[in-house]
PDB file of C-alpha atoms and ligand atoms in Angstrom:
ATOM      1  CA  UNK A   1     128.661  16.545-115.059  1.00 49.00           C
ATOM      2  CA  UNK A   2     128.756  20.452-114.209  1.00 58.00           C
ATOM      3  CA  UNK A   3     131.255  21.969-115.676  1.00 88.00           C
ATOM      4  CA  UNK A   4     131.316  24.868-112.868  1.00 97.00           C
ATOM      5  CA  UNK A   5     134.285  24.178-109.987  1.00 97.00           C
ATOM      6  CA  UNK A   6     134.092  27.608-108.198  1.00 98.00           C
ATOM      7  CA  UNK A   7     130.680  29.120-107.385  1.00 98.00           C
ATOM      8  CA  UNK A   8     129.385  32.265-105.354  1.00 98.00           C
ATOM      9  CA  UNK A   9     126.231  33.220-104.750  1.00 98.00           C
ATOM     10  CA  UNK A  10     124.703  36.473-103.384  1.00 99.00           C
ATOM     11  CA  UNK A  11     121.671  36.596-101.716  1.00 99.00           C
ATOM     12  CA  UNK A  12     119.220  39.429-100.679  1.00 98.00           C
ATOM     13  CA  UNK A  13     116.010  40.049 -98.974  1.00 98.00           C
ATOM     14  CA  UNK A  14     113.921  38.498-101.454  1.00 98.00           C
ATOM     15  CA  UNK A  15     115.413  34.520-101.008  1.00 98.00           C
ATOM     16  CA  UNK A  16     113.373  35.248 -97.194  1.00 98.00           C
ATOM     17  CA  UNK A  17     110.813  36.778 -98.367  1.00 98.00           C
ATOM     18  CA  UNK A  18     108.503  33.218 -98.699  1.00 98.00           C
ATOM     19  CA  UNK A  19     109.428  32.599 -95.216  1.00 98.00           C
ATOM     20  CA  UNK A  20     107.976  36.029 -93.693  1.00 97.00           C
ATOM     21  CA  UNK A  21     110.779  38.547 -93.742  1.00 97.00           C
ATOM     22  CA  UNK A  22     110.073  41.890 -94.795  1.00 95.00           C
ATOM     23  CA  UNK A  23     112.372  42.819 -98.315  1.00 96.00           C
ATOM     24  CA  UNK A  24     113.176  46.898 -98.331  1.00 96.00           C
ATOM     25  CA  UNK A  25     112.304  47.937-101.566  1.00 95.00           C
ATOM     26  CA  UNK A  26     109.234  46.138-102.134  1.00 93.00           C
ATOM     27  CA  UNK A  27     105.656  48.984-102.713  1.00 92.00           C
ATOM     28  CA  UNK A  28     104.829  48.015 -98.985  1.00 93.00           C
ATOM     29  CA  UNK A  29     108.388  47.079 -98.368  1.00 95.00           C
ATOM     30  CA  UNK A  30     110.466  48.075 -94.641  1.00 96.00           C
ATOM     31  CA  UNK A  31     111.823  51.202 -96.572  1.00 96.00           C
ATOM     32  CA  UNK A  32     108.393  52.450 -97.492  1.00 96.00           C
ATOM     33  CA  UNK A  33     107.340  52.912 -93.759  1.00 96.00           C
ATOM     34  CA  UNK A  34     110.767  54.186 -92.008  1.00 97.00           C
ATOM     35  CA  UNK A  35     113.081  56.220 -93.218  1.00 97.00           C
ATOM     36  CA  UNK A  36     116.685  54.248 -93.598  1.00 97.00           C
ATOM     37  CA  UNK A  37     118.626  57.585 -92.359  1.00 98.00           C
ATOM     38  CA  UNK A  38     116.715  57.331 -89.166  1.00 98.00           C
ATOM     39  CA  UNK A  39     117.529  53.449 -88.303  1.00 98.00           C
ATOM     40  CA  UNK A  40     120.247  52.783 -90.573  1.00 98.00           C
ATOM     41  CA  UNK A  41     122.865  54.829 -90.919  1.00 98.00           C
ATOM     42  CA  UNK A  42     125.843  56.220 -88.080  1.00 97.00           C
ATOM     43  CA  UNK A  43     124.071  59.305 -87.412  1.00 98.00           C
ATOM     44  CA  UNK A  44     120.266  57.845 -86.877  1.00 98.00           C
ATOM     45  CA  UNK A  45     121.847  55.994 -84.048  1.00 97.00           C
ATOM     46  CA  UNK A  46     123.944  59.057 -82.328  1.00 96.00           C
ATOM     47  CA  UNK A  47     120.542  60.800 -82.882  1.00 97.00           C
ATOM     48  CA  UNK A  48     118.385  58.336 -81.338  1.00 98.00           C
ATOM     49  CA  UNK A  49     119.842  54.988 -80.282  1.00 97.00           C
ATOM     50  CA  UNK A  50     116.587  54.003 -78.496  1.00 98.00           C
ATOM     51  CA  UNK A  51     114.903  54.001 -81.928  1.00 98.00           C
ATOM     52  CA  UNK A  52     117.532  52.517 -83.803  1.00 98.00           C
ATOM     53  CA  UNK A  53     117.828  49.721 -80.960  1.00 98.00           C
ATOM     54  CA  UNK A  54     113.788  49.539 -81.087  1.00 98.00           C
ATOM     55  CA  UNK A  55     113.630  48.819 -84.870  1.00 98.00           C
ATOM     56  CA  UNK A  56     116.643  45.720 -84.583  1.00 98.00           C
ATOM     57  CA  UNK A  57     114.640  44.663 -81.644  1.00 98.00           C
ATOM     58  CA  UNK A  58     111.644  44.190 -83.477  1.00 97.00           C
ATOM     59  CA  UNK A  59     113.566  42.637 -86.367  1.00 97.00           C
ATOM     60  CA  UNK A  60     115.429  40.442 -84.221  1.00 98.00           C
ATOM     61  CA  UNK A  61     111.921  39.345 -82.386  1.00 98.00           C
ATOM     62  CA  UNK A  62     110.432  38.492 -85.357  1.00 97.00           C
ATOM     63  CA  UNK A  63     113.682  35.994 -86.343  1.00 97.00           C
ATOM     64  CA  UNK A  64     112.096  33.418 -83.972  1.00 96.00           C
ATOM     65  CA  UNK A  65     108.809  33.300 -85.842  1.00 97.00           C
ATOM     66  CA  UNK A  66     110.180  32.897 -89.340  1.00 98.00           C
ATOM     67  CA  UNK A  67     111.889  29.673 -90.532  1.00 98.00           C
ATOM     68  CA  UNK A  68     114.092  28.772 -93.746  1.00 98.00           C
ATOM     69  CA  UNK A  69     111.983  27.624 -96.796  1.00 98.00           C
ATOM     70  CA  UNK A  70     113.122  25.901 -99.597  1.00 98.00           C
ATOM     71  CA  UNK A  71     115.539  28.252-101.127  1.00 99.00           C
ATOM     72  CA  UNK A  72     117.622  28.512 -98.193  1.00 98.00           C
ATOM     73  CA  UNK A  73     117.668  24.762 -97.786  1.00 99.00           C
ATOM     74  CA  UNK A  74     118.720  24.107-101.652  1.00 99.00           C
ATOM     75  CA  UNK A  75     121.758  26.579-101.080  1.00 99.00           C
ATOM     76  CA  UNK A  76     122.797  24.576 -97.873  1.00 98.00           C
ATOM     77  CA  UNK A  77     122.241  21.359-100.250  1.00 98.00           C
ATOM     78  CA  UNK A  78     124.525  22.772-102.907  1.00 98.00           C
ATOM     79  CA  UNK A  79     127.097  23.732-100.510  1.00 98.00           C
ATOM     80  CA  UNK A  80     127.013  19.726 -98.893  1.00 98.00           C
ATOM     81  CA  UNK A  81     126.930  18.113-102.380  1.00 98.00           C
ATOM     82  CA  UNK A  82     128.906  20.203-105.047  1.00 97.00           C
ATOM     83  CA  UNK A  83     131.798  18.304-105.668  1.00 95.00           C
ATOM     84  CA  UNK A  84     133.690  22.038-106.098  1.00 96.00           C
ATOM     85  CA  UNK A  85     133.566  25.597-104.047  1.00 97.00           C
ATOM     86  CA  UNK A  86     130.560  27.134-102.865  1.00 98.00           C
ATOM     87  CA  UNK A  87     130.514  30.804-101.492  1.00 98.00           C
ATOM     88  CA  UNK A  88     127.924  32.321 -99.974  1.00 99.00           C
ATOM     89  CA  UNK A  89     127.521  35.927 -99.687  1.00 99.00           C
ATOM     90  CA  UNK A  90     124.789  37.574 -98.315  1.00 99.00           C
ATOM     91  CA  UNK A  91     123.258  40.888 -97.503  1.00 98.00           C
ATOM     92  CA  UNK A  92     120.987  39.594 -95.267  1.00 98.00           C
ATOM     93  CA  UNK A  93     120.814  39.811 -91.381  1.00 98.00           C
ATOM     94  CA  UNK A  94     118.571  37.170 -90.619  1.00 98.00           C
ATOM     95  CA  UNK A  95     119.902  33.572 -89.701  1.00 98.00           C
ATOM     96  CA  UNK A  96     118.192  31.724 -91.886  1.00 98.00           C
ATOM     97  CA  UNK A  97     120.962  30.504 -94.311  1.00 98.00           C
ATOM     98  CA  UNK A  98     122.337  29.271 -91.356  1.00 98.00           C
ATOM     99  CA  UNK A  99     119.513  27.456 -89.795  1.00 98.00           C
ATOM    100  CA  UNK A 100     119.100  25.828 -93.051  1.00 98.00           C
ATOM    101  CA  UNK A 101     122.614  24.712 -92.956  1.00 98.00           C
ATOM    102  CA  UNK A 102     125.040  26.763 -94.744  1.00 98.00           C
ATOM    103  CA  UNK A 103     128.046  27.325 -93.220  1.00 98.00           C
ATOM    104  CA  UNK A 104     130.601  28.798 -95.584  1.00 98.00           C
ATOM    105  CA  UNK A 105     128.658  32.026 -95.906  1.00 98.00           C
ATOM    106  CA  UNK A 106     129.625  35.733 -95.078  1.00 98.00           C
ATOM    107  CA  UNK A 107     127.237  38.358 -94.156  1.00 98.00           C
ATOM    108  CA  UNK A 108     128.355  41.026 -95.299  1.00 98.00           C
ATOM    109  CA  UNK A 109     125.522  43.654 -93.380  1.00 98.00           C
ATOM    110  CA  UNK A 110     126.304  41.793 -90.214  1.00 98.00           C
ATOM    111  CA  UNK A 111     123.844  39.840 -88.528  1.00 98.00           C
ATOM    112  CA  UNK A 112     120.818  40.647 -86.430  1.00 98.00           C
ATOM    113  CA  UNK A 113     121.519  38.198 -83.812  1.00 98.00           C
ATOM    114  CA  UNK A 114     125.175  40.030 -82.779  1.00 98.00           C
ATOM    115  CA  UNK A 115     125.977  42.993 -80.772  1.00 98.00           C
ATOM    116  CA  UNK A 116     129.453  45.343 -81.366  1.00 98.00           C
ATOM    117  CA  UNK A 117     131.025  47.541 -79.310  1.00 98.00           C
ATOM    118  CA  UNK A 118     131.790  50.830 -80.662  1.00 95.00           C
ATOM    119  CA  UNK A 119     134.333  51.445 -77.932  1.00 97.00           C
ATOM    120  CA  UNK A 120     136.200  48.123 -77.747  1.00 97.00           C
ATOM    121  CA  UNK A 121     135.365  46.709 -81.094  1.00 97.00           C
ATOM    122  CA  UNK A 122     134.365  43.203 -79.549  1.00 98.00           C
ATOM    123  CA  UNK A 123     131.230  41.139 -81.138  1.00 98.00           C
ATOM    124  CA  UNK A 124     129.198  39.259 -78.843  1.00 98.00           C
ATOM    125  CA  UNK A 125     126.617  36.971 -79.546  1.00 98.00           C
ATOM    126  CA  UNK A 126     122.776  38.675 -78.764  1.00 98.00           C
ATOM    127  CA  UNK A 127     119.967  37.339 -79.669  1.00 97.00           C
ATOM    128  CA  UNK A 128     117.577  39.230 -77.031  1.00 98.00           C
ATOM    129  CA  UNK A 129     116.364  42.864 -77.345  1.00 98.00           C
ATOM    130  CA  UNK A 130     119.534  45.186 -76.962  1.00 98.00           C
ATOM    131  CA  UNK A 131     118.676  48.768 -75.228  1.00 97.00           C
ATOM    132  CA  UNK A 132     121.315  51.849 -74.192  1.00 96.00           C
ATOM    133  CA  UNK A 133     121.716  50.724 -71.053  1.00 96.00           C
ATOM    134  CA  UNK A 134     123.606  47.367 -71.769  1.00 97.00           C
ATOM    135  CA  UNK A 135     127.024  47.086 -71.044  1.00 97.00           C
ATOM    136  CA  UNK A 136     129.943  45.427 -73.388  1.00 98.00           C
ATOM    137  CA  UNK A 137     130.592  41.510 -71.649  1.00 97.00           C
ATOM    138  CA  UNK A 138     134.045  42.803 -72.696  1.00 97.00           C
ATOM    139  CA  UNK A 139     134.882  45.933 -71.789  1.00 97.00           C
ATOM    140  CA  UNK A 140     131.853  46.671 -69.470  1.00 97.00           C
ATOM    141  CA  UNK A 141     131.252  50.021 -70.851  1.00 95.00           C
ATOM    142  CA  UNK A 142     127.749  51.238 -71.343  1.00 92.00           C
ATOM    143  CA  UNK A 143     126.087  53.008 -73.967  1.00 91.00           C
ATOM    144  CA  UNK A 144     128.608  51.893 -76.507  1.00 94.00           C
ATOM    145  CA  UNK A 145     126.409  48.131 -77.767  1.00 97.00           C
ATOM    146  CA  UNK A 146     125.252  48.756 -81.289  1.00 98.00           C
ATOM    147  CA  UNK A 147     123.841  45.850 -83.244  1.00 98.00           C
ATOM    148  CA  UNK A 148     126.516  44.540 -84.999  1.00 98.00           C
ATOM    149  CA  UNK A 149     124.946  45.653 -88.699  1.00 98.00           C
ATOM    150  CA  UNK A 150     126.861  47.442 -91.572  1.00 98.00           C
ATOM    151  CA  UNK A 151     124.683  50.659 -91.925  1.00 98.00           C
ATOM    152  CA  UNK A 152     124.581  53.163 -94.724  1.00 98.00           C
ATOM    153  CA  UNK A 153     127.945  54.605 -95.492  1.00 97.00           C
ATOM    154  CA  UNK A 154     129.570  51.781 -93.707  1.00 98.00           C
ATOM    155  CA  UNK A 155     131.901  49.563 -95.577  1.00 97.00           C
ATOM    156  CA  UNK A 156     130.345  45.456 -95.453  1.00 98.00           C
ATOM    157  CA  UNK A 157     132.708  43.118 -93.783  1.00 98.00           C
ATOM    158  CA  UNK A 158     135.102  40.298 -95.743  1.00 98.00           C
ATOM    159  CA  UNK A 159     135.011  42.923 -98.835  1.00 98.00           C
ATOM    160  CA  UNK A 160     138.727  41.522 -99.834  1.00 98.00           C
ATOM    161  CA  UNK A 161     137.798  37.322 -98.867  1.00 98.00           C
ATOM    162  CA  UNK A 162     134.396  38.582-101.231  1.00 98.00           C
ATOM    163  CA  UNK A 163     136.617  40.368-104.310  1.00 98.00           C
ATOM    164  CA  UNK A 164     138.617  37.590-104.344  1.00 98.00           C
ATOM    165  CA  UNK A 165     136.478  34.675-104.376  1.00 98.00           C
ATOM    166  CA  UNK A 166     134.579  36.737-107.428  1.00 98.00           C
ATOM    167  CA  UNK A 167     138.054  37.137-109.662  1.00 98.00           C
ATOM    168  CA  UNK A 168     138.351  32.910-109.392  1.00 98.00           C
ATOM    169  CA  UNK A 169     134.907  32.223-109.699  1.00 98.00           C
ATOM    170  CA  UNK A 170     133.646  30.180-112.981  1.00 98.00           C
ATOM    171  CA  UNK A 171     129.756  30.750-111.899  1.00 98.00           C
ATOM    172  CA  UNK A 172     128.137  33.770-109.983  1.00 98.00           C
ATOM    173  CA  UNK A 173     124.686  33.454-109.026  1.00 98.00           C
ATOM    174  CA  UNK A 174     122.388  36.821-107.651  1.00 98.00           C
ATOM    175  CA  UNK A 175     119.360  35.482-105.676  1.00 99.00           C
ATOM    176  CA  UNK A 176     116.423  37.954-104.234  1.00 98.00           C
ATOM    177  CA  UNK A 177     118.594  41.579-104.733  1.00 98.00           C
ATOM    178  CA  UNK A 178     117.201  44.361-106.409  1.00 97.00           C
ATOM    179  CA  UNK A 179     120.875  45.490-107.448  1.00 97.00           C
ATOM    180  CA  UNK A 180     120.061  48.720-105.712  1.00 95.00           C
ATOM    181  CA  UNK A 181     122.944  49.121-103.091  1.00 96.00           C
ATOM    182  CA  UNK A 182     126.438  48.689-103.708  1.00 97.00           C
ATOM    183  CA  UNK A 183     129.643  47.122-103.342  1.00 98.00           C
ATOM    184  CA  UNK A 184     127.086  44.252-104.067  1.00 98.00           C
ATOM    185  CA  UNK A 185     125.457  45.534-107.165  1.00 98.00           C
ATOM    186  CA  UNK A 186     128.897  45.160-108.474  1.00 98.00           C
ATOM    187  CA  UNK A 187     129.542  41.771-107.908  1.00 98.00           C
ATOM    188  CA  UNK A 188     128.274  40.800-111.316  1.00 98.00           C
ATOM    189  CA  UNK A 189     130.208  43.284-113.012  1.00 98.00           C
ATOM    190  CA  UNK A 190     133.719  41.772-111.217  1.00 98.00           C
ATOM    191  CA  UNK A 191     132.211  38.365-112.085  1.00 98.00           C
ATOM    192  CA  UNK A 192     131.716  39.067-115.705  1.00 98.00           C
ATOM    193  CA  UNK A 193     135.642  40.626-116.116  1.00 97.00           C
ATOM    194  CA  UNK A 194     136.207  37.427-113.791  1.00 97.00           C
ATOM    195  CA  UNK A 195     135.365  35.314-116.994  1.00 98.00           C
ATOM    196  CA  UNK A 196     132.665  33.750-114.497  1.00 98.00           C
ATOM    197  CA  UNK A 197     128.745  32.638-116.129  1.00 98.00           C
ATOM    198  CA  UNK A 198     126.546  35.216-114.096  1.00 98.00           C
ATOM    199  CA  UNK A 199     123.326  34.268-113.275  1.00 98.00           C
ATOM    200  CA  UNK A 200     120.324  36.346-111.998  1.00 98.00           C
ATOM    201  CA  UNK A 201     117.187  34.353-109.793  1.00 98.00           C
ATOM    202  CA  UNK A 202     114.825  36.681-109.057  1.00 98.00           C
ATOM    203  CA  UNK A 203     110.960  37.721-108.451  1.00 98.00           C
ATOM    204  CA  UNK A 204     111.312  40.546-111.415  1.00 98.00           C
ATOM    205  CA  UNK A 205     114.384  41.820-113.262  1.00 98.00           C
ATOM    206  CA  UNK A 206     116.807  44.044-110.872  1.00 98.00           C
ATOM    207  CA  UNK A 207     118.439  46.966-111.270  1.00 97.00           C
ATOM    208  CA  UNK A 208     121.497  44.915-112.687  1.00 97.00           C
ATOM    209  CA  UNK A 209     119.685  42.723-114.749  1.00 97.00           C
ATOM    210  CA  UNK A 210     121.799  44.161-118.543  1.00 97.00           C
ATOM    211  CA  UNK A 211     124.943  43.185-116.238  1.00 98.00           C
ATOM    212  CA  UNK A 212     123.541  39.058-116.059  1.00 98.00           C
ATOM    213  CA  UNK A 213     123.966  36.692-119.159  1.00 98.00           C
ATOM    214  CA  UNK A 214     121.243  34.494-117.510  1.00 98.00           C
ATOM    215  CA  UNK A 215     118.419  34.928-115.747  1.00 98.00           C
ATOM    216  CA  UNK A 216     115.493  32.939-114.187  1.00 98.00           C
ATOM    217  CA  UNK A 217     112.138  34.919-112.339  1.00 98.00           C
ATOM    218  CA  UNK A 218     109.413  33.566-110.739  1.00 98.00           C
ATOM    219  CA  UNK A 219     109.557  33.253-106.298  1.00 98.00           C
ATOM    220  CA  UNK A 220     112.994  31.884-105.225  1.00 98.00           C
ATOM    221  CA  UNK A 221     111.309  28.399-103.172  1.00 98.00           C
ATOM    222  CA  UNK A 222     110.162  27.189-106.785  1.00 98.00           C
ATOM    223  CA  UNK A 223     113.452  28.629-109.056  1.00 98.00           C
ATOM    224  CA  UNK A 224     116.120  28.405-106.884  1.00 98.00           C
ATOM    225  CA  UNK A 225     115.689  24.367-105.453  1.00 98.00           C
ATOM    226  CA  UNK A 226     115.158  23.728-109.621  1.00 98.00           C
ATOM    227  CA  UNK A 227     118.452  25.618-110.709  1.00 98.00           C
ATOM    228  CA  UNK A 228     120.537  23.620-107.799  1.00 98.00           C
ATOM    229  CA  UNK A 229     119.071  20.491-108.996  1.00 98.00           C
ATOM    230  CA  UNK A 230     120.252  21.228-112.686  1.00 97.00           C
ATOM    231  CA  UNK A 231     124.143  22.274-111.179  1.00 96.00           C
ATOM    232  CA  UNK A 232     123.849  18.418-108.868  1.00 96.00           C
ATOM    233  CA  UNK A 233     122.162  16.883-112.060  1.00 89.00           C
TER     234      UNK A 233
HETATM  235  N1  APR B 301     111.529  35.304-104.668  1.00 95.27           N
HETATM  236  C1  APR B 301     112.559  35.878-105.340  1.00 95.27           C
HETATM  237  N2  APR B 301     112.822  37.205-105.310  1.00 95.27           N
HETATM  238  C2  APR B 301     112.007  37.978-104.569  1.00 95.27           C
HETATM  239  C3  APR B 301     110.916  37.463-103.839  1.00 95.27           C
HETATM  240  C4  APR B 301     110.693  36.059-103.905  1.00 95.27           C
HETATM  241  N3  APR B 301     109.669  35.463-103.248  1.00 95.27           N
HETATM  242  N4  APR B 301     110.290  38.491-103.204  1.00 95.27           N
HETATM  243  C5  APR B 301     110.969  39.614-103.527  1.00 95.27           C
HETATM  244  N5  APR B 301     111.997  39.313-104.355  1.00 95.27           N
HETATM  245  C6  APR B 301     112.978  40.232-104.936  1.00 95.27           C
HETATM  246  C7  APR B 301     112.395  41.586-105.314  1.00 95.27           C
HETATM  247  O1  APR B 301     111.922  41.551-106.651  1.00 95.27           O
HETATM  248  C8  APR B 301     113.613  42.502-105.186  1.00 95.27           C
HETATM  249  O2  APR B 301     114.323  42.589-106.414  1.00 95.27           O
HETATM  250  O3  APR B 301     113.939  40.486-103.954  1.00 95.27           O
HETATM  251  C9  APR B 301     114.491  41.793-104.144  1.00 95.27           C
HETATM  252  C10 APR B 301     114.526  42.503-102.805  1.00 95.27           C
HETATM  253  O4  APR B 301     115.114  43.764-103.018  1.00 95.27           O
HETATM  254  P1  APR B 301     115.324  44.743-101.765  1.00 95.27           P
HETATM  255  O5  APR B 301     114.056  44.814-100.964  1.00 95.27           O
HETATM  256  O6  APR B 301     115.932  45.993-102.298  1.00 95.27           O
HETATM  257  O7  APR B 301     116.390  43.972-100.829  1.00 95.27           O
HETATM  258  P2  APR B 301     117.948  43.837-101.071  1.00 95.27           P
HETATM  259  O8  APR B 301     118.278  43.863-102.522  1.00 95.27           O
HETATM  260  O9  APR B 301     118.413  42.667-100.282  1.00 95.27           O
HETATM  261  O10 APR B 301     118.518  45.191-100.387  1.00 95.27           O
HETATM  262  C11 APR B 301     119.932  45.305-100.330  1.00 95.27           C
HETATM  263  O11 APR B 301     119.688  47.305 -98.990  1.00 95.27           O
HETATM  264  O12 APR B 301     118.554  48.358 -97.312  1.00 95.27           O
HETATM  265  C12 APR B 301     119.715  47.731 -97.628  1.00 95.27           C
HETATM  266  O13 APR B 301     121.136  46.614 -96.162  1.00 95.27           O
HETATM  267  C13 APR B 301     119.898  46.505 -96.784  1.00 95.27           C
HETATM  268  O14 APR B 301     120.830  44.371 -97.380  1.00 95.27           O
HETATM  269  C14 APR B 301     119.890  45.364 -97.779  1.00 95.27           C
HETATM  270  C15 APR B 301     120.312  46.040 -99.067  1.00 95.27           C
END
């Protein structure tokens, strides 16, 4: 019987890594070929939208040759078979949690596959390329559609539904994050003054790695489907 009633995990680039999509931080990693001020931040965009939309265009592209592998589908598992909570919190923009099957999950970058509008605030579905010249499907203004992704200097979305699922939480659990970027870097910290087991499941040790009291590395399709089957078992 697990003695854990109230989990949340976090998840990064590297839990889709085994299924094709490009992590940031890797040697040959999306970070090493562009630089993140010119794509992902407010003023890359006012600069040069075209390039920023070009980049998410090529990301989004790419979603529909990539699928979930078996680390996405052992979170969706835990969420449809824990007896107790499961919260899912991720960094990532692809859709592959959700393909898998996870539905109570926040992404807190946003998601590839949505468009905002910087002048009426509404978020519309988009899963095509998005270019300067589309107009809102609310508010029919053009040159306002940005993708609808938390950029550098940007605060993540559902920061207050994340904090507080962290200060109840009994068992926190980091999957494929290199601890670089924060607020999520500090999840483990909250989790730890939470009283919460933290947990890191990782290719290598992370930047965090002195904050987790456990940790597991090897590729996330072979550790993470093992350490759900020990919190089921
Ligand atoms: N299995 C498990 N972990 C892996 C695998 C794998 N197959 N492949 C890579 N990793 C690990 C790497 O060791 C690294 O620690 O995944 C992590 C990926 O780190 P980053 O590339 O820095 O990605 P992430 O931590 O998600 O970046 C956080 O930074 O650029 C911003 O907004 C962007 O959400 C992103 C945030």
């Amino acid at each position: 019987m697990t003695r854990y009633s109230r989990i949340v995990i976090l998840t990064g680039a590297g839990i889709s890594a085994e299924s094709g999509v490009d992590t940031f931080r890797a040697k040959d990693g999306i970070w090493s070929k562009i630089d993140y001020r010119d794509v992902a931040t407010p003023q890359g965009f006012a600069r040069d939208p075209d390039r920023v939309h070009e980049f998410y265009n090529e990301r989004r592209r790419g979603l529909v040759s990539v699928s979930p592998n078996a680390a996405h589908a052992a979170l969706a598992r835990l969420e449809r078979e824990f007896a107790g909570n499961v919260l899912l919190v991720t960094q990532n923009i692809d859709d592959l949690h959700e393909r898998a099957g996870s539905s109570r999950l926040i992404h807190m970058h946003g998601e590839l596959v949505r468009a905002l509008c910087a002048n009426c605030g509404q978020r519309h579905d988009w899963p095509g390329d998005m270019d300067v010249g589309h107009s809102c499907p609310a508010c029919h203004s053009a040159g306002y559609l940005r993708p609808d992704v938390v950029w550098f200097g940007e605060m993540p979305y559902k920061m207050e539904r994340i904090s507080a699922a962290i200060a109840l939480c009994d068992l926190f659990v980091s999957i494929g994050t290199s601890g670089n970027v924060y607020p999520a870097a500090g999840f483990v910290e909250e989790a730890r003054i939470a009283g919460a087991h933290t947990v890191e499941l990782n290719l290598e040790p992370s930047e965090g790695r002195s904050h987790f009291a456990e940790a597991q590395y090897g590729r996330a399709t072979e550790i993470v489907p093992a350490f759900v089957e020990k919190l089921l078992g």
